[in-house]
Coordinates of C-alpha atoms and ligand atoms in Angstrom, one line a residue:
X20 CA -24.1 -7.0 -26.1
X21 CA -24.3 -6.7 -22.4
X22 CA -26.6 -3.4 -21.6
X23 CA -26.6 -1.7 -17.8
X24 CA -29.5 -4.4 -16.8
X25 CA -27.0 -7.1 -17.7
X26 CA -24.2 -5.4 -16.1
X27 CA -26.5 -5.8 -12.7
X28 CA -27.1 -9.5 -13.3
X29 CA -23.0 -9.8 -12.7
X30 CA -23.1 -9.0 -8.9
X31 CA -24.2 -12.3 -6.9
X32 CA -26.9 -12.9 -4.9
X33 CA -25.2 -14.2 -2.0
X34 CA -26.0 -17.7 -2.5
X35 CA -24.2 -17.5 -5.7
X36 CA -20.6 -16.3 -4.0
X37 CA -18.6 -20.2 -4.1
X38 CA -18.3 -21.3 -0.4
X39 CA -14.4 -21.0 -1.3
X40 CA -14.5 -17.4 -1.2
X41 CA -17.2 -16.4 1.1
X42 CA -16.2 -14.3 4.3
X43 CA -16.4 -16.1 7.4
X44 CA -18.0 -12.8 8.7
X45 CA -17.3 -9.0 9.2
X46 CA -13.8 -8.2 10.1
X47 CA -12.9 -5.6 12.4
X48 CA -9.5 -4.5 12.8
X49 CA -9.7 -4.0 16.9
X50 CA -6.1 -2.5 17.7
X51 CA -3.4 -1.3 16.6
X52 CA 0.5 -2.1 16.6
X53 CA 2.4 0.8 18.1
X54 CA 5.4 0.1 20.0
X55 CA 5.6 -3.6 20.0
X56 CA 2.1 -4.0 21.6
X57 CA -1.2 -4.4 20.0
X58 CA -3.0 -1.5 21.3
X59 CA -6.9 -2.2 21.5
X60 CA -8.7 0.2 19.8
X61 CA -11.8 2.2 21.4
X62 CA -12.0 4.7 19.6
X63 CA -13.9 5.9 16.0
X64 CA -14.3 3.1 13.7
X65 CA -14.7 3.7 10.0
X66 CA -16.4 0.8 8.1
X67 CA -15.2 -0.8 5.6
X68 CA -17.2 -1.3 2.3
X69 CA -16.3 -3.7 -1.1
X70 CA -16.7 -2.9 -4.7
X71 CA -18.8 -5.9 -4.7
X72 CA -22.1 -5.7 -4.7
X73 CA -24.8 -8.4 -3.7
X74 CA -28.5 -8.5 -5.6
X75 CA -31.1 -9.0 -3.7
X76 CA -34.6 -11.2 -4.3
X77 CA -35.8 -8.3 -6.6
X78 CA -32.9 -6.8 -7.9
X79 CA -31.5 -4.2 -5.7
X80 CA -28.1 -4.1 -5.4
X81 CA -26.8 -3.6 -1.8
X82 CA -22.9 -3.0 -1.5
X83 CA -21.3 -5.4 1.3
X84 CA -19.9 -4.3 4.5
X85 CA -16.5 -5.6 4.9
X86 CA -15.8 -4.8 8.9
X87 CA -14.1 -1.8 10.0
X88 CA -11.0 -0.3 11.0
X89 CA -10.0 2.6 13.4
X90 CA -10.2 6.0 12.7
X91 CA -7.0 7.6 14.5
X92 CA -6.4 11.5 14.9
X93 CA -3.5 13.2 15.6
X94 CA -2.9 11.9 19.2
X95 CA -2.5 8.4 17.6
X96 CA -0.2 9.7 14.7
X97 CA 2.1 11.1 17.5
X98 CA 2.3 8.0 19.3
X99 CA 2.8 5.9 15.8
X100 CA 5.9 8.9 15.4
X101 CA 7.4 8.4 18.9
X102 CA 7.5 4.7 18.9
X103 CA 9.5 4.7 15.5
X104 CA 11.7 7.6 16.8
X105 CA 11.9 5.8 20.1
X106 CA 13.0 2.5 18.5
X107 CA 15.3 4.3 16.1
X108 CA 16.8 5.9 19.1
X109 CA 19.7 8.5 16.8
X110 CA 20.8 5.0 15.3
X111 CA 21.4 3.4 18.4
X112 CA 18.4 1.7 18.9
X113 CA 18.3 -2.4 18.6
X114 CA 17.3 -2.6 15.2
X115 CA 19.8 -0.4 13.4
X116 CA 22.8 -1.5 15.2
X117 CA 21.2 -5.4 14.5
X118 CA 24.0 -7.3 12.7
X119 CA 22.2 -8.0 9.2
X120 CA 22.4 -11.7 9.7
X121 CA 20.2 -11.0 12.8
X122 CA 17.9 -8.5 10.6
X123 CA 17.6 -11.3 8.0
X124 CA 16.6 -13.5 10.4
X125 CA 13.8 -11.9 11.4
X126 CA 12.4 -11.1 8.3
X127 CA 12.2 -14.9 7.5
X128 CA 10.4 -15.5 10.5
X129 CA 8.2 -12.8 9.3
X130 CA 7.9 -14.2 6.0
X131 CA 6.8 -17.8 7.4
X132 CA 4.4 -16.1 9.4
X133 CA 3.0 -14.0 6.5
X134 CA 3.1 -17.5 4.2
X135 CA 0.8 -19.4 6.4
X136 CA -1.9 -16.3 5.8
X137 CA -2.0 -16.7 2.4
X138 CA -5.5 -17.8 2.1
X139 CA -7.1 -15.2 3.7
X140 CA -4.7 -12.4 2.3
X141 CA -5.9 -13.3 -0.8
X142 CA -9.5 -13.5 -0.1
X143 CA -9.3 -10.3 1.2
X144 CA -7.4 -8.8 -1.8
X145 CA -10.4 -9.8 -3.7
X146 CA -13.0 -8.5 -1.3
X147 CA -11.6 -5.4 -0.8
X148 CA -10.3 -4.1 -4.6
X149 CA -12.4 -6.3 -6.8
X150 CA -8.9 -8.6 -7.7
X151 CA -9.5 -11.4 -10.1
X152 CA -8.5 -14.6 -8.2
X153 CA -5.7 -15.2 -10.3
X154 CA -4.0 -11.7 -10.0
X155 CA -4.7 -11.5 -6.2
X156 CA -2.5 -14.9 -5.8
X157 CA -0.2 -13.4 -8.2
X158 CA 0.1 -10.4 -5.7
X159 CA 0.8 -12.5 -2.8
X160 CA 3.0 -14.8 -4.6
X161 CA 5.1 -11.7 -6.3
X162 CA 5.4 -10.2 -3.3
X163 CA 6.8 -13.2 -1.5
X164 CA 9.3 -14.2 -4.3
X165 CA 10.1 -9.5 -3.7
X166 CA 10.7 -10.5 -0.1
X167 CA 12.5 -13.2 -0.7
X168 CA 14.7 -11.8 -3.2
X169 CA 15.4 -8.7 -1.1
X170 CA 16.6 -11.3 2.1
X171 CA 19.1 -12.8 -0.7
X172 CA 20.1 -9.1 -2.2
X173 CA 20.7 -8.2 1.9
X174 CA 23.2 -11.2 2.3
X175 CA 25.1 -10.3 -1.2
X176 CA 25.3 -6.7 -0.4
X177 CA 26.3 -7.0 3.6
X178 CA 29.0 -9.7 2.4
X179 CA 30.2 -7.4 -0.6
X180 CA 31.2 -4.8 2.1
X181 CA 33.0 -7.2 4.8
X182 CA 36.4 -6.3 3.9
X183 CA 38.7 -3.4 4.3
X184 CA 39.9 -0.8 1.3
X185 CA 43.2 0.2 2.0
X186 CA 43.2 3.8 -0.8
X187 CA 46.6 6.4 -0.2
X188 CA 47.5 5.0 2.7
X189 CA 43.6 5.5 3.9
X190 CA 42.0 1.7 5.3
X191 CA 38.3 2.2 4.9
X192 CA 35.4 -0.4 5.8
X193 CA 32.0 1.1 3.8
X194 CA 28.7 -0.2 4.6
X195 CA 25.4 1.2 4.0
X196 CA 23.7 2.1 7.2
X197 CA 19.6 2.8 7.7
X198 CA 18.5 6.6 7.2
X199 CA 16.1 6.8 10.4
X200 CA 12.2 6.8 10.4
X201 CA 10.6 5.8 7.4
X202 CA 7.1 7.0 6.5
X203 CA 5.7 4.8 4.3
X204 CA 2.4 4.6 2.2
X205 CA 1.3 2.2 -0.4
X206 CA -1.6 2.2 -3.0
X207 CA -4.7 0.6 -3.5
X208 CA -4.4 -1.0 -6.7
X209 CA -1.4 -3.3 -5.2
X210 CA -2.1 -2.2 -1.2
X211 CA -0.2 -5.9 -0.5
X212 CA 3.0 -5.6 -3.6
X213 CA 3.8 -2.3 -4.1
X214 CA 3.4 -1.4 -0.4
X215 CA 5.7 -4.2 0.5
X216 CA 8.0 -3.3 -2.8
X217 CA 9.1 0.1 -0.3
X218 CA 8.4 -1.6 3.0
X219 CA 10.3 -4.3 3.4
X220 CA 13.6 -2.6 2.1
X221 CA 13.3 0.2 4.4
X222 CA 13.2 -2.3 7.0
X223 CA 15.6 -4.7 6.8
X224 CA 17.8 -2.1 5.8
X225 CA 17.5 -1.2 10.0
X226 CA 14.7 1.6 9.2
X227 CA 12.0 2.4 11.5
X228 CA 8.4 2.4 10.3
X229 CA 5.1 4.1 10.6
X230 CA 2.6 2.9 8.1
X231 CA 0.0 4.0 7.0
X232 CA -2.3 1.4 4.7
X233 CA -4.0 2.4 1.6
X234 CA -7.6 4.0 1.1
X235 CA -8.9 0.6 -0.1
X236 CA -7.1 -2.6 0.4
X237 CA -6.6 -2.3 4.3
X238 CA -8.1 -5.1 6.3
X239 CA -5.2 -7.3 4.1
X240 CA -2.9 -6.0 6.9
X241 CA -5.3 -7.5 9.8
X242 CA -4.1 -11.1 9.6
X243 CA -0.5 -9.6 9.3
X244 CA -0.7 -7.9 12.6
X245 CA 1.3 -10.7 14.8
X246 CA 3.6 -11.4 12.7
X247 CA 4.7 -7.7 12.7
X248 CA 4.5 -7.5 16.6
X249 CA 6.7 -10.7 17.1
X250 CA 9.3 -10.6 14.0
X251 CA 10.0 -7.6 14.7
X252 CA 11.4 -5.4 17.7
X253 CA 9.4 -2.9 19.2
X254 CA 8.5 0.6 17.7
X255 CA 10.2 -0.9 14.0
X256 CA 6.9 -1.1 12.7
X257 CA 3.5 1.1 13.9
X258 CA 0.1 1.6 12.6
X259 CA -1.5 4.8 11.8
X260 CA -5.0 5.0 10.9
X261 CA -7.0 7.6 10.0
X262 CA -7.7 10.8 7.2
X263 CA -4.6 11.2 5.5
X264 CA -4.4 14.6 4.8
X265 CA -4.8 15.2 8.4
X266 CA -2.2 12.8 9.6
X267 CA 0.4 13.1 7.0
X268 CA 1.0 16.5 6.7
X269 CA 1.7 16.4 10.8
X270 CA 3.8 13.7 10.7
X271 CA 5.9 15.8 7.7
X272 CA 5.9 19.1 9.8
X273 CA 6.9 17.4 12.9
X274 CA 10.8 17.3 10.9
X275 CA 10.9 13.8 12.5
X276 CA 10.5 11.7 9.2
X277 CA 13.3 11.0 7.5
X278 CA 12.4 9.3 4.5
X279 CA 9.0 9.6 2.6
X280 CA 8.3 6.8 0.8
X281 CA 4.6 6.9 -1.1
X282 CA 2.9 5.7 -4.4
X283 CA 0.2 7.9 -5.2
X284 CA 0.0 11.4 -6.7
X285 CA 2.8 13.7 -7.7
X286 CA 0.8 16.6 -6.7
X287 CA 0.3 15.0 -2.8
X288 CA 4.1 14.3 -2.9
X289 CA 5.4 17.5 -3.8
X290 CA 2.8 18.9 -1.2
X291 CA 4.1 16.7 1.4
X292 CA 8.1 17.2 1.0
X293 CA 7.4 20.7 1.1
X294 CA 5.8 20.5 5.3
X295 CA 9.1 19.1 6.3
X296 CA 10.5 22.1 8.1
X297 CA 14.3 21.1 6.8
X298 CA 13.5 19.3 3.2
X299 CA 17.2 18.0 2.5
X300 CA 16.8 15.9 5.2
X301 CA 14.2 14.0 3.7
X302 CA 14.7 11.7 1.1
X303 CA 11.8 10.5 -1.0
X304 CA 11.1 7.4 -2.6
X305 CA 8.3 7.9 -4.8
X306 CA 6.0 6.0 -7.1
X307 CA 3.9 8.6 -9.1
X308 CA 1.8 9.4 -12.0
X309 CA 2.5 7.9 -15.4
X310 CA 0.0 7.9 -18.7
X311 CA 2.6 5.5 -20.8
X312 CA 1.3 5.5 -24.4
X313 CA 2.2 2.9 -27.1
X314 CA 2.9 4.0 -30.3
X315 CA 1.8 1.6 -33.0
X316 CA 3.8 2.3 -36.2
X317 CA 2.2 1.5 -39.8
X318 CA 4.3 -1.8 -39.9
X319 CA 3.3 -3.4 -36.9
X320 CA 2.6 -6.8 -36.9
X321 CA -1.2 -5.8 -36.0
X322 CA -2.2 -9.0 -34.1
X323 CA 0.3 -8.3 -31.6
X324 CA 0.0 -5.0 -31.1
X325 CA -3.4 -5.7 -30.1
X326 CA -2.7 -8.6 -28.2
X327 CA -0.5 -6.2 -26.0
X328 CA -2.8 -3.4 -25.9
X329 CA -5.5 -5.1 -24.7
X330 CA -3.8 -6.7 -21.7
X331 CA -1.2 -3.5 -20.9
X332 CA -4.6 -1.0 -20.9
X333 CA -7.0 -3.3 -19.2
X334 CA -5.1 -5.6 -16.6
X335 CA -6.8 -5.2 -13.4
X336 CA -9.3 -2.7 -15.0
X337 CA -6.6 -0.5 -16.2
X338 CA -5.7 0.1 -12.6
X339 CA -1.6 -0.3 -13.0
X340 CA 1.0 2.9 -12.9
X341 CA 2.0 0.8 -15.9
X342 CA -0.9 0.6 -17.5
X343 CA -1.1 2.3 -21.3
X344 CA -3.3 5.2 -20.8
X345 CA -3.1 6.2 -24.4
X346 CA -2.9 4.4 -27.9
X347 CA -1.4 6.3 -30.5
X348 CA -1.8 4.4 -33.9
X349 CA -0.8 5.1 -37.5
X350 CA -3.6 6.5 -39.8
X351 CA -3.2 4.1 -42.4
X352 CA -3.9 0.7 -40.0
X353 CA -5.5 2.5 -37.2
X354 CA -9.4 1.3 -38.8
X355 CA -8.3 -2.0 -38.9
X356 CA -6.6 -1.6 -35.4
X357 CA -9.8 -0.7 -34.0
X358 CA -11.7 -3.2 -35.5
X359 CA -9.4 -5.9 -34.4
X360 CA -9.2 -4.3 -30.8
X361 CA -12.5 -4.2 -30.1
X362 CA -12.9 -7.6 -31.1
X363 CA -10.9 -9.0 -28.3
X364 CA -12.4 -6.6 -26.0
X365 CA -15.8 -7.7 -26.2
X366 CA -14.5 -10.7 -25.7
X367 CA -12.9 -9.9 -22.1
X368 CA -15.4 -11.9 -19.3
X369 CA -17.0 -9.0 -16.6
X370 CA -18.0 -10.3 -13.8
X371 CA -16.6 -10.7 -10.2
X372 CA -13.1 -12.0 -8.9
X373 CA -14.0 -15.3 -8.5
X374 CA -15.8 -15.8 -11.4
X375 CA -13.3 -18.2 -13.9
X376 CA -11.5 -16.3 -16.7
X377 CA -12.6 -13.2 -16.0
X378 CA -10.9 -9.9 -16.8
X379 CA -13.3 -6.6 -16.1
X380 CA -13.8 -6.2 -12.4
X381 CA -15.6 -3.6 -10.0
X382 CA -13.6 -0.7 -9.5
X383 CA -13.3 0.3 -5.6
X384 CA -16.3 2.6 -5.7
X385 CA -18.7 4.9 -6.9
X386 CA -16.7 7.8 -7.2
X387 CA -14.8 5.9 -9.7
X388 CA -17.3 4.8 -11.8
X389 CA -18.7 8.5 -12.3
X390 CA -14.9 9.8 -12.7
X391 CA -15.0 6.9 -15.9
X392 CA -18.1 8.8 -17.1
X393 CA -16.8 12.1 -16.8
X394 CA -13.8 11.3 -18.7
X395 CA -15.8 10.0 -21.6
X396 CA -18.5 12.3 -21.4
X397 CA -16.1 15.1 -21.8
X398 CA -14.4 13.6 -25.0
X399 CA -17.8 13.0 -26.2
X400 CA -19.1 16.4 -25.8
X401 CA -15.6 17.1 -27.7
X402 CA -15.5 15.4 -30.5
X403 CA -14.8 11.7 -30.1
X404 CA -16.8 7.9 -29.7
X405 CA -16.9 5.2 -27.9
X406 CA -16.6 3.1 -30.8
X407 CA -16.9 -0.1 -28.9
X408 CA -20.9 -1.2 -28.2
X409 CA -22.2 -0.9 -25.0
X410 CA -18.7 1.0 -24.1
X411 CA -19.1 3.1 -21.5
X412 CA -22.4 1.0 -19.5
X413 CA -22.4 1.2 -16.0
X414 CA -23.9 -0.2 -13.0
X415 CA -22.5 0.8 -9.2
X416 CA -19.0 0.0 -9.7
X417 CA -19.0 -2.2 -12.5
X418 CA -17.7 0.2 -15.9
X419 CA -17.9 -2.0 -19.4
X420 CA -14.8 -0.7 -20.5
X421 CA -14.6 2.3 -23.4
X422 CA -12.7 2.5 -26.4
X423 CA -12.8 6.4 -27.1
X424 CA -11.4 7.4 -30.9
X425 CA -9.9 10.0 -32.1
X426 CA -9.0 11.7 -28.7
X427 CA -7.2 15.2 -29.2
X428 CA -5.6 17.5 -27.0
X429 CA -8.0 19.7 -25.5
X430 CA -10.1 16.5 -24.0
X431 CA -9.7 15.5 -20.6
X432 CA -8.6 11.8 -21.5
X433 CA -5.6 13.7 -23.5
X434 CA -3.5 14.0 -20.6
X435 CA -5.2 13.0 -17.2
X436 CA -4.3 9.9 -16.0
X437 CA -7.7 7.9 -16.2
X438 CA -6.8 4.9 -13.8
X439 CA -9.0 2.9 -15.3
X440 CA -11.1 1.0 -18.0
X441 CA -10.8 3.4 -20.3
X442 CA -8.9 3.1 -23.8
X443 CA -8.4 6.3 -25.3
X444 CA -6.9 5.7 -29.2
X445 CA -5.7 9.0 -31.4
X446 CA -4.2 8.5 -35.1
X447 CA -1.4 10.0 -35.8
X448 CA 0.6 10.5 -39.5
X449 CA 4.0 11.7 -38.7
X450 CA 5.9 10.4 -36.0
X451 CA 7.0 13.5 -34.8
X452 CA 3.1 13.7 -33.3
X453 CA 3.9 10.6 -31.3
X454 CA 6.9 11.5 -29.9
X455 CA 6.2 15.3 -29.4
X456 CA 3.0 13.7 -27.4
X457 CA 5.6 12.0 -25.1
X458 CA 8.1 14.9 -24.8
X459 CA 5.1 17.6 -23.6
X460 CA 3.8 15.0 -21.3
X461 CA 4.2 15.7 -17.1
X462 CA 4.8 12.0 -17.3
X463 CA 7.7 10.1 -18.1
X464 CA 7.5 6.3 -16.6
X465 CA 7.0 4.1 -20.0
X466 CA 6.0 3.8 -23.6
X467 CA 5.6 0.8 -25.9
X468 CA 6.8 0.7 -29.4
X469 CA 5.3 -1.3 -32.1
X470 CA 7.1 -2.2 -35.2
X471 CA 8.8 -4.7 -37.3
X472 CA 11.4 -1.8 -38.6
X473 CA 15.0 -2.3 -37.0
X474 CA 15.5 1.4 -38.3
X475 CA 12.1 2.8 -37.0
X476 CA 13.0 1.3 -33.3
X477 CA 16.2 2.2 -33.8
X478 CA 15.3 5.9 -34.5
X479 CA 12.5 6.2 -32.1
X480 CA 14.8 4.2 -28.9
X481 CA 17.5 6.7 -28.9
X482 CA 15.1 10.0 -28.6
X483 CA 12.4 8.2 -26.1
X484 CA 14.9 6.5 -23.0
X485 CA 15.8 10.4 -22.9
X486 CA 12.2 10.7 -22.0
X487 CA 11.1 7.8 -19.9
X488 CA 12.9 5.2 -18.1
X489 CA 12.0 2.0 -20.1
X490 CA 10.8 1.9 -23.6
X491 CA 9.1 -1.6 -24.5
X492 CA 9.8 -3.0 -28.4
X493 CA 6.5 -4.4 -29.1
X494 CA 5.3 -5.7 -25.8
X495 CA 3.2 -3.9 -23.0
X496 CA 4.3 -1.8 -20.3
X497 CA 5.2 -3.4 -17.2
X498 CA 7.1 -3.2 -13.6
X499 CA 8.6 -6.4 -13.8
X500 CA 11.2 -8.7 -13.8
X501 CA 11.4 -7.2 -10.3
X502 CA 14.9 -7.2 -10.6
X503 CA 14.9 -4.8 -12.9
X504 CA 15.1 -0.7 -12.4
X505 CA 11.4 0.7 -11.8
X506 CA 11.5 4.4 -12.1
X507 CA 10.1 7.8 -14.0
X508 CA 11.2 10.8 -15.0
X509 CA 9.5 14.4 -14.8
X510 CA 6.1 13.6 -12.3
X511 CA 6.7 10.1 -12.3
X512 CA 9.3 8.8 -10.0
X513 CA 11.3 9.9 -7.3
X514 CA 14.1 7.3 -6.5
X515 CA 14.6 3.3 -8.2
X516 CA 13.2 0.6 -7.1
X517 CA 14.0 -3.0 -7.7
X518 CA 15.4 -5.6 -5.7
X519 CA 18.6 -4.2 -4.9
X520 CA 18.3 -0.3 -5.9
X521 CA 15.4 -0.1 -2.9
X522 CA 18.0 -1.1 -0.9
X523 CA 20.2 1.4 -1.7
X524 CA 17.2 4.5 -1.7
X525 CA 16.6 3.3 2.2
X526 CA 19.9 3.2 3.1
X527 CA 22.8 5.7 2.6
X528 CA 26.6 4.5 3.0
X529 CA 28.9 5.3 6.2
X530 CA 32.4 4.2 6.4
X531 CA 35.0 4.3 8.8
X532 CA 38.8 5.3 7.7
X533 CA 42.0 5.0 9.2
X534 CA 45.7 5.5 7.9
X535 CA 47.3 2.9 7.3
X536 CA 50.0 2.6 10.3
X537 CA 50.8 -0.4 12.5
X538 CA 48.9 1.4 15.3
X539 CA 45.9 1.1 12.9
X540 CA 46.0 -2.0 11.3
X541 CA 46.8 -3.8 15.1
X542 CA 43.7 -2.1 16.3
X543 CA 41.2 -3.2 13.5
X544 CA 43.0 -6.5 13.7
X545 CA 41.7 -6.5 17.3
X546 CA 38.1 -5.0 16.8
X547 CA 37.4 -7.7 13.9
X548 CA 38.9 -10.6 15.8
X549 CA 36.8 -9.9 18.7
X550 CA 33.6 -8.5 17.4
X551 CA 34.1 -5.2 19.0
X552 CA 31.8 -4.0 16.6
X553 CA 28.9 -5.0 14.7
X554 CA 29.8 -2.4 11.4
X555 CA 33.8 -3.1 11.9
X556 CA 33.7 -6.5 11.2
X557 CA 34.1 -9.5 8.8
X558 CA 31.9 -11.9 9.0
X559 CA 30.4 -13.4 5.7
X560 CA 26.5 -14.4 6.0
X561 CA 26.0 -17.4 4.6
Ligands
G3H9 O1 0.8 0.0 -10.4 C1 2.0 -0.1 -10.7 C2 2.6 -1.5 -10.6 O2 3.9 -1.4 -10.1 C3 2.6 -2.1 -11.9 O3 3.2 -3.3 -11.8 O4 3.4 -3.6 -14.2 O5 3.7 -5.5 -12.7 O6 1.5 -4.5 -13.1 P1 2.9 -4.3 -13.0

């Protein structure tokens, strides 16, 4: 069994790291896009350090310096804010008047930019989070195809509304029209996907940006930077760097944001809404906490459940909103369960993001390591076990994953969200423990089901889509297809995301009406005929 010492021998000595996937050398994001132009950057610098640790000639392990990236202050944050007002310009700017054929145009020259940076994005998506190689060209890919698909949904949608309603005498022409400035903030766990999941809807829907990038998972963005400045007009999209509860909160007081869009904690969310000085004019989109449980009924069939477990708890280290944060098995198999879980798990590869087939991954840093401990120290000291060997080892910001049976409500691992490779099990023996452990939750994004029962699913579906947003029949919890609705309720979500709802939460309808008289009709006739107007018309994109 792999013991802390063994842990250690996983990070490289830096001859080991294949030539493939070595840095060409540090990487410092040296300006920043505000207003079209890519400001060069003077100012503080914050460096930026990987979960990946190199070993030395005698053992030491030395974490690796990344580059750096600016650290902005409030000056900079104003300047991000007036460029997007500025370009939003009360709706009249050039990119929310843009005819959507124009919009869509640019976003695929934006796309081809983004496509020919594939390599490095990924290598940085690895670098920077400690992303397998597989997942991090999954990321990229995903996000693509999400871009992609949005261009497509853009097209249907703007064609759907190119005709006139004629209602009690009423002609109306609906379209859905851009909200204003969009402030948007992704995560670290997918900085590249989920930020781009909000991003690139807000935009093309004629938004204006400022961005801020995630914690970890920044210098991704670096090799994007021209393809933002030149796809796009200027002050659409703008940089802000810097401590985010400095910046943010500003930003939200100024009353200048119209739409929020973040995934990250539902207590930061509902501290944010509140700064804006007139909250119903700012819509959220959010992405929040979830701790989706599976509950694995006494008829499973066992090697499946497992099978599902495994992955939907320790995929990317158990870094996924969707990740099941809490096993809750039947008494009478839950032995065997174990057995058979821990099994597998000892036979997931740790080691680094290059390394072939491997599973368990640093986490971003230190911090996180010692919040694993604390979680499992605290269940410990409780009551519980790891039950797994060597469970619980750590080195830096490598964690050998924990199995931690029977967890009970009182622990910390009951309810917190652990974010992480950490597998908390309880037993339960009447049902109405698992589902009262889903109603009482904060959280309300997934659950999985396991069962070969038509009646037990049956009984449990109808009670548990009251309670979260998608229930899984004997599969893990996950966001995709992308096409389909990706929300929460309770602290979970704020808003749907997909393909074509994110289209709809950045964008809220307008119409024009007229009555239907000869005076009317001659004048729309006339409008449309000539292109008088870029929402009056219609033209179909092809
Ligand atoms: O972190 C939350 C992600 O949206 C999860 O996506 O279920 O496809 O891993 P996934």
């Amino acid at each position: 069994m792999l013991q802390s010492t063994e842990l250690k021998a996983l990070f490289p000595q830096a001859g080991d790291i294949p030539a493939e996937f070595r840095l060409p050398g540090e990487i410092h994001q040296d300006s920043v896009l505000v207003n079209g132009q890519l400001l060069a950057w003077t100012g503080e610098r914050q460096s930026v350090i990987s979960p990946i640790h190199l070993r030395d000639g005698e053992g030491r392990l030395q974490p690796v310096k990344l580059g750096s990236i600016p650290v902005g202050g409030i000056a900079e944050a104003d300047a991000a804010l007036a460029a997007a007002v500025g370009a939003y310009d009360n709706g009249r700017g050039a990119w929310p008047t843009m005819r959507v054929a124009d919009r869509i145009a640019c976003m695929l020259d934006f796309i081809r930019q983004m496509v020919a940076r594939r390599g490095e994005i990924v290598r940085l998506i690895m670098w920077e989070i400690a992303k397998s190689l597989p997942d991090a060209e999954k990321e990229f890919d995903r996000t693509v195809d999400y871009m992609r698909a949005t261009v497509d949904a853009v097209r249907n949608l703007d064609n759907e509304n190119s005709r006139f309603q004629i209602v009690e005498g009423t002609i109306g022409q609906i379209r859905r029209t851009p909200l204003g400035v969009v402030l948007c903030m992704g995560p670290y766990n997918y900085p590249l996907n989920e930020t781009f999941a909000t991003l690139i809807p807000a935009l093309i829907m004629g938004n204006t940006l400022v961005f801020k990038p995630p914690r970890f998972g920044v210098l991704l963005f670096e090799p994007l930077m021209e393809a933002f400045r030149s796809a796009f007009p200027p002050g659409v999209v703008n940089f802000v760097y810097g401590k985010g509860a400095e910046i943010v909160p500003h930003l939200l007081e100024s009353g200048k944001v119209n739409a929020l869009t973040l995934i990250g904690s539902s207590k930061v969310a509902d501290h944010l809404k509140k700064l804006h000085p007139k909250t119903n004019r700012l819509r959220a989109i959010l992405g929040l906490d979830a701790k989706n449980a599976a509950i694995v009924l006494a008829d499973a069939d066992l090697e499946l459940a497992v099978k599902e477990c495994l992955a939907g708890a320790l995929s990317f280290n158990g870094q996924r909103c969707t990740a099941l944060k809490m096993l809750i098995v039947h008494r009478s198999i839950v032995d065997r369960f174990l057995e058979r879980f821990t099994e597998e798990l000892a036979k997931l590869k740790i080691g680094m993001p290059w390394d072939k087939g491997v599973s368990i991954t640093p986490l971003p840093d230190r911090a996180k390591t010692d919040y694993m401990k604390a979680c499992v120290e605290d269940a410990v000291a409780k009551g519980a076990k790891v039950i797994n060997a060597g469970g619980g080892d750590e080195v830096e910001t490598l964690f050998r994953p924990a199995v931690v049976y029977p967890v009970a409500e009182g622990m910390k691992l009951y309810r917190e969200e652990q974010f992480g490779p950490i597998v908390p099990v309880m037993p339960f023996d009447d049902i109405e423990t698992a589902l009262d452990y889903v109603i009482t939750s904060e959280h309300g994004q997934q659950v999985s089901i396991f069962s070969s029962s038509a009646d037990d699913i049956g009984t449990l579906v109808d009670p548990l889509v009251n309670q979260v947003c998608r229930v899984n029949i004997n599969c893990q919890c996950q966001r995709g297809p992308d096409v389909f609705p990706f929300t929460g309720r309770k602290d979970s979500a704020e808003g749907t995301l997909s393909v074509t709802d994110a289209l709809r939460s950045f964008s809220i309808r307008s119409m024009i009406a007229a009555k239907q008289t000869e005076p009317s009709k001659k004048l729309l006739d006339e409008i449309t005929r000539s292109h008088k107007s870029k929402f009056i018309h219609t033209d179909f994109i092809f």
